[in-house]
mmCIF file of C-alpha atoms in Angstrom:
data_model
loop_
_atom_site.group_PDB
_atom_site.id
_atom_site.type_symbol
_atom_site.label_atom_id
_atom_site.label_comp_id
_atom_site.label_asym_id
_atom_site.label_seq_id
_atom_site.Cartn_x
_atom_site.Cartn_y
_atom_site.Cartn_z
ATOM 1 C CA ALA A 1 102.336 -11.290 82.040
ATOM 2 C CA GLN A 2 103.245 -7.386 82.096
ATOM 3 C CA THR A 3 106.806 -6.853 81.755
ATOM 4 C CA VAL A 4 108.554 -3.422 82.313
ATOM 5 C CA THR A 5 111.961 -3.131 80.380
ATOM 6 C CA GLN A 6 114.576 -0.166 80.943
ATOM 7 C CA SER A 7 117.266 -0.618 78.639
ATOM 8 C CA GLN A 8 119.674 1.779 80.018
ATOM 9 C CA PRO A 9 121.217 0.715 83.241
ATOM 10 C CA GLU A 10 123.374 3.971 83.739
ATOM 11 C CA MET A 11 123.164 7.653 81.869
ATOM 12 C CA SER A 12 124.954 10.514 82.382
ATOM 13 C CA VAL A 13 124.088 13.907 82.120
ATOM 14 C CA GLN A 14 125.887 17.347 83.006
ATOM 15 C CA GLU A 15 123.943 19.517 85.700
ATOM 16 C CA ALA A 16 121.694 21.963 83.912
ATOM 17 C CA GLU A 17 121.283 19.600 81.197
ATOM 18 C CA THR A 18 118.436 17.578 79.685
ATOM 19 C CA VAL A 19 118.480 14.026 79.896
ATOM 20 C CA THR A 20 115.387 11.234 78.788
ATOM 21 C CA LEU A 21 115.691 7.991 80.421
ATOM 22 C CA SER A 22 113.783 5.130 78.537
ATOM 23 C CA CYS A 23 111.142 2.777 79.103
ATOM 24 C CA THR A 24 108.611 0.188 77.360
ATOM 25 C CA TYR A 25 106.405 -2.454 78.671
ATOM 26 C CA ASP A 26 104.387 -5.376 77.328
ATOM 27 C CA THR A 27 100.879 -5.305 77.684
ATOM 28 C CA SER A 28 97.556 -6.324 76.252
ATOM 29 C CA GLU A 29 95.499 -4.199 78.244
ATOM 30 C CA SER A 30 94.089 -1.035 77.696
ATOM 31 C CA ASP A 31 93.361 0.611 80.800
ATOM 32 C CA TYR A 32 96.890 0.802 83.341
ATOM 33 C CA TYR A 33 99.042 3.529 84.837
ATOM 34 C CA LEU A 34 102.454 4.057 84.457
ATOM 35 C CA PHE A 35 105.226 5.696 87.011
ATOM 36 C CA TRP A 36 108.194 7.235 87.464
ATOM 37 C CA TYR A 37 110.056 6.377 90.939
ATOM 38 C CA LYS A 38 113.077 7.929 92.266
ATOM 39 C CA GLN A 39 115.525 6.095 94.667
ATOM 40 C CA PRO A 40 118.230 8.375 95.688
ATOM 41 C CA PRO A 41 121.004 6.825 97.833
ATOM 42 C CA SER A 42 118.897 7.204 101.219
ATOM 43 C CA ARG A 43 116.902 4.490 99.484
ATOM 44 C CA GLN A 44 113.518 5.618 99.746
ATOM 45 C CA MET A 45 110.879 5.508 97.301
ATOM 46 C CA ILE A 46 109.580 8.750 96.263
ATOM 47 C CA LEU A 47 106.826 8.849 93.168
ATOM 48 C CA VAL A 48 107.993 11.677 90.331
ATOM 49 C CA ILE A 49 105.348 11.416 87.954
ATOM 50 C CA ARG A 50 102.103 9.283 87.202
ATOM 51 C CA GLN A 51 100.254 8.765 83.975
ATOM 52 C CA GLU A 52 97.063 7.139 82.898
ATOM 53 C CA ALA A 53 97.086 5.385 79.939
ATOM 54 C CA TYR A 54 93.373 6.874 78.639
ATOM 55 C CA LYS A 55 94.897 10.323 78.839
ATOM 56 C CA GLN A 56 96.049 11.400 75.583
ATOM 57 C CA GLN A 57 98.247 14.592 77.021
ATOM 58 C CA ASN A 58 101.537 13.862 78.527
ATOM 59 C CA ALA A 59 102.296 14.002 82.333
ATOM 60 C CA THR A 60 104.131 16.861 83.725
ATOM 61 C CA GLU A 61 105.391 17.929 86.911
ATOM 62 C CA ASN A 62 107.866 20.775 87.272
ATOM 63 C CA ARG A 63 110.822 19.718 85.455
ATOM 64 C CA PHE A 64 109.863 16.577 84.948
ATOM 65 C CA SER A 65 107.715 15.229 81.973
ATOM 66 C CA VAL A 66 107.214 12.418 80.229
ATOM 67 C CA ASN A 67 106.539 11.578 76.674
ATOM 68 C CA PHE A 68 103.946 8.622 76.504
ATOM 69 C CA GLN A 69 103.326 6.636 73.267
ATOM 70 C CA LYS A 70 100.710 3.987 74.028
ATOM 71 C CA ALA A 71 101.038 2.462 70.638
ATOM 72 C CA ALA A 72 104.525 1.792 70.786
ATOM 73 C CA LYS A 73 104.058 0.867 74.236
ATOM 74 C CA SER A 74 106.934 3.535 75.296
ATOM 75 C CA PHE A 75 106.977 5.779 78.394
ATOM 76 C CA SER A 76 109.753 7.919 78.550
ATOM 77 C CA LEU A 77 110.895 10.211 81.277
ATOM 78 C CA LYS A 78 112.477 13.957 80.430
ATOM 79 C CA ILE A 79 114.475 15.768 83.056
ATOM 80 C CA SER A 80 115.386 19.263 82.594
ATOM 81 C CA ASP A 81 117.523 21.965 83.912
ATOM 82 C CA SER A 82 119.456 18.461 86.346
ATOM 83 C CA GLN A 83 120.479 19.254 89.430
ATOM 84 C CA LEU A 84 122.585 17.298 91.576
ATOM 85 C CA GLY A 85 119.807 16.099 93.660
ATOM 86 C CA ASP A 86 118.673 14.561 90.788
ATOM 87 C CA ALA A 87 121.093 11.988 90.996
ATOM 88 C CA ALA A 88 119.425 8.723 92.010
ATOM 89 C CA MET A 89 118.070 4.848 90.590
ATOM 90 C CA TYR A 90 114.770 5.776 88.561
ATOM 91 C CA PHE A 91 112.424 3.055 88.248
ATOM 92 C CA CYS A 92 109.548 2.596 85.626
ATOM 93 C CA ALA A 93 106.387 1.139 87.089
ATOM 94 C CA TYR A 94 103.275 -0.452 85.595
ATOM 95 C CA PHE A 95 99.800 -1.039 86.977
ATOM 96 C CA TRP A 96 96.628 -2.497 85.122
ATOM 97 C CA LYS A 97 93.649 -1.658 86.568
ATOM 98 C CA GLY A 98 91.844 -4.686 86.162
ATOM 99 C CA GLY A 99 94.324 -6.632 87.799
ATOM 100 C CA ALA A 100 95.530 -7.468 91.629
ATOM 101 C CA ASP A 101 99.033 -7.988 91.584
ATOM 102 C CA GLY A 102 100.467 -4.424 92.530
ATOM 103 C CA LEU A 103 103.150 -2.533 90.581
ATOM 104 C CA THR A 104 105.546 -3.854 88.045
ATOM 105 C CA PHE A 105 109.029 -2.413 87.898
ATOM 106 C CA GLY A 106 111.854 -2.211 85.701
ATOM 107 C CA LYS A 107 114.927 -2.956 86.510
ATOM 108 C CA GLY A 108 116.050 0.844 87.270
ATOM 109 C CA THR A 109 118.419 3.131 85.527
ATOM 110 C CA HIS A 110 121.008 4.824 87.624
ATOM 111 C CA LEU A 111 121.137 8.431 86.794
ATOM 112 C CA ILE A 112 124.778 10.428 87.499
ATOM 113 C CA ILE A 113 124.925 13.798 87.267
ATOM 114 C CA GLN A 114 128.237 15.519 86.273
ATOM 115 C CA PRO A 115 128.634 19.144 88.235
ATOM 116 C CA ASP B 1 109.712 11.816 105.291
ATOM 117 C CA SER B 2 106.928 10.031 103.571
ATOM 118 C CA GLY B 3 105.043 9.232 107.233
ATOM 119 C CA VAL B 4 105.125 5.590 106.868
ATOM 120 C CA THR B 5 107.631 3.555 109.118
ATOM 121 C CA GLN B 6 109.753 0.587 109.017
ATOM 122 C CA THR B 7 111.574 -1.385 112.144
ATOM 123 C CA PRO B 8 113.788 -2.082 112.143
ATOM 124 C CA LYS B 9 116.010 -0.725 109.969
ATOM 125 C CA HIS B 10 118.599 -3.753 109.887
ATOM 126 C CA LEU B 11 118.411 -7.344 110.286
ATOM 127 C CA ILE B 12 121.400 -10.049 110.238
ATOM 128 C CA THR B 13 120.151 -13.720 110.913
ATOM 129 C CA ALA B 14 121.221 -17.125 109.849
ATOM 130 C CA THR B 15 119.906 -19.524 107.429
ATOM 131 C CA GLY B 16 116.844 -21.354 108.920
ATOM 132 C CA GLN B 17 115.651 -18.653 110.933
ATOM 133 C CA ARG B 18 112.675 -16.731 111.356
ATOM 134 C CA VAL B 19 112.021 -12.763 111.535
ATOM 135 C CA THR B 20 109.542 -10.426 111.221
ATOM 136 C CA LEU B 21 109.286 -7.066 109.608
ATOM 137 C CA ARG B 22 107.364 -4.412 110.833
ATOM 138 C CA CYS B 23 105.599 -1.533 109.022
ATOM 139 C CA SER B 24 102.986 1.615 110.203
ATOM 140 C CA PRO B 25 101.564 3.086 107.305
ATOM 141 C CA ARG B 26 100.740 6.977 107.122
ATOM 142 C CA SER B 27 98.172 7.924 109.235
ATOM 143 C CA GLY B 28 94.739 7.302 107.224
ATOM 144 C CA ASP B 29 96.275 5.315 104.844
ATOM 145 C CA LEU B 30 94.299 2.103 104.842
ATOM 146 C CA SER B 31 96.555 -0.283 102.276
ATOM 147 C CA VAL B 32 99.976 -1.365 102.834
ATOM 148 C CA TYR B 33 101.934 -2.951 100.548
ATOM 149 C CA TRP B 34 105.133 -5.096 100.750
ATOM 150 C CA TYR B 35 108.268 -5.300 98.384
ATOM 151 C CA GLN B 36 111.004 -7.211 97.785
ATOM 152 C CA GLN B 37 114.283 -5.134 96.273
ATOM 153 C CA SER B 38 117.449 -7.671 95.494
ATOM 154 C CA LEU B 39 120.175 -7.171 93.281
ATOM 155 C CA ASP B 40 119.243 -10.394 91.258
ATOM 156 C CA GLN B 41 115.409 -10.017 91.388
ATOM 157 C CA GLY B 42 115.157 -6.535 91.096
ATOM 158 C CA LEU B 43 111.461 -4.917 92.822
ATOM 159 C CA GLN B 44 109.005 -7.691 93.207
ATOM 160 C CA PHE B 45 105.675 -6.999 94.552
ATOM 161 C CA LEU B 46 104.900 -9.576 97.532
ATOM 162 C CA ILE B 47 101.496 -8.816 98.674
ATOM 163 C CA GLN B 48 98.989 -5.913 99.517
ATOM 164 C CA TYR B 49 96.528 -5.696 102.744
ATOM 165 C CA TYR B 50 93.541 -2.799 102.207
ATOM 166 C CA ASN B 51 91.758 -2.505 105.723
ATOM 167 C CA GLY B 52 92.679 -6.080 107.460
ATOM 168 C CA GLU B 53 92.185 -7.930 104.242
ATOM 169 C CA GLU B 54 94.326 -9.369 102.028
ATOM 170 C CA ARG B 55 93.647 -7.766 98.666
ATOM 171 C CA ALA B 56 96.542 -8.590 96.428
ATOM 172 C CA LYS B 57 99.273 -11.270 96.048
ATOM 173 C CA GLY B 58 102.375 -11.073 94.168
ATOM 174 C CA ASN B 59 105.769 -13.413 94.036
ATOM 175 C CA ILE B 60 105.506 -13.929 97.644
ATOM 176 C CA LEU B 61 107.459 -17.279 98.971
ATOM 177 C CA GLU B 62 105.130 -19.630 100.826
ATOM 178 C CA ARG B 63 107.599 -19.335 103.328
ATOM 179 C CA PHE B 64 106.826 -16.017 103.972
ATOM 180 C CA SER B 65 103.523 -14.758 105.544
ATOM 181 C CA ALA B 66 101.767 -11.238 106.017
ATOM 182 C CA GLN B 67 99.019 -9.753 108.088
ATOM 183 C CA GLN B 68 97.524 -6.435 108.573
ATOM 184 C CA PHE B 69 96.718 -5.789 112.482
ATOM 185 C CA PRO B 70 93.297 -3.618 113.635
ATOM 186 C CA ASP B 71 95.377 -0.626 114.190
ATOM 187 C CA LEU B 72 96.264 -0.796 110.268
ATOM 188 C CA HIS B 73 100.393 -1.652 110.996
ATOM 189 C CA SER B 74 101.412 -4.641 109.262
ATOM 190 C CA GLU B 75 104.102 -7.688 109.825
ATOM 191 C CA LEU B 76 105.964 -9.879 106.924
ATOM 192 C CA ASN B 77 106.890 -12.650 108.531
ATOM 193 C CA LEU B 78 109.715 -14.345 107.040
ATOM 194 C CA SER B 79 110.790 -18.315 107.955
ATOM 195 C CA SER B 80 113.277 -20.520 106.956
ATOM 196 C CA LEU B 81 115.213 -18.269 105.784
ATOM 197 C CA GLU B 82 117.575 -18.530 102.995
ATOM 198 C CA LEU B 83 120.717 -16.633 101.571
ATOM 199 C CA GLY B 84 118.818 -15.877 98.746
ATOM 200 C CA ASP B 85 116.099 -13.763 101.059
ATOM 201 C CA SER B 86 118.796 -11.120 101.972
ATOM 202 C CA ALA B 87 117.302 -8.153 99.933
ATOM 203 C CA LEU B 88 115.694 -4.849 100.921
ATOM 204 C CA TYR B 89 112.380 -4.953 102.107
ATOM 205 C CA PHE B 90 109.722 -2.198 101.575
ATOM 206 C CA CYS B 91 106.513 -1.021 102.803
ATOM 207 C CA ALA B 92 104.261 1.365 101.020
ATOM 208 C CA SER B 93 100.907 2.849 101.868
ATOM 209 C CA SER B 94 98.014 4.157 100.507
ATOM 210 C CA LEU B 95 94.623 6.169 101.279
ATOM 211 C CA TRP B 96 93.121 3.369 99.030
ATOM 212 C CA GLY B 97 93.194 -0.175 98.165
ATOM 213 C CA THR B 98 94.386 0.354 94.516
ATOM 214 C CA PRO B 99 98.125 0.959 93.562
ATOM 215 C CA MET B 100 96.580 3.867 91.170
ATOM 216 C CA ASN B 101 96.868 6.018 94.135
ATOM 217 C CA GLU B 102 100.056 7.003 95.362
ATOM 218 C CA GLN B 103 101.867 4.845 97.079
ATOM 219 C CA PHE B 104 104.356 6.155 99.870
ATOM 220 C CA PHE B 105 106.906 3.934 100.832
ATOM 221 C CA GLY B 106 109.011 3.503 103.944
ATOM 222 C CA PRO B 107 112.791 3.442 104.305
ATOM 223 C CA GLY B 108 112.842 -0.377 104.264
ATOM 224 C CA THR B 109 114.595 -2.815 106.470
ATOM 225 C CA ARG B 110 117.793 -4.558 105.048
ATOM 226 C CA LEU B 111 117.580 -7.931 105.794
ATOM 227 C CA THR B 112 121.064 -9.652 105.555
ATOM 228 C CA VAL B 113 120.973 -13.862 105.994
ATOM 229 C CA LEU B 114 124.349 -14.939 106.621
#
């Protein structure tokens, strides 16, 4: 079974600084998607960024970018110019295109933004 | 606002009872997913429906069942409730039937079993 591991239960960063959240996953498949979801205190789950395993180029969405290392099975999220509104739980998730199991989530990283 | 609605927002009930959680997907979305978020299990995929048919099944207990109706809204039925069923239950919807498409999450239903 696929597993997703987020080794940092909590991270803290100063406003305007850059922070990187780690995610590793375990799979024997080659065709899959990886996601980062944000869950602010409102509890709403919001998609931050998505990466297809076959694409070598790292995905970027404004201040959010990923470092996808397929061989190392690593998928970290970099947040640049951190803002107070970035404070939230961040979940890494995996989906195998050939599967029927929905998304597999990590346990999450609680990101604190220090003003 | 994702466009996905869930009712009720909060539900408090007793062990052994049965409850129904309701989800209305975004307009035009054909697929509905149910997830459970608890402190000890984290976020777990329960079940997916696509255009009225069950598409995928995850860690859903036999005491739980779901369906998607012709108008595409979905209900998750939880029966013989136990203390451990206390959790936040999310519904998500997407246009098509695979999770590689963006899933839009509802605000969740907080279930407390006493």
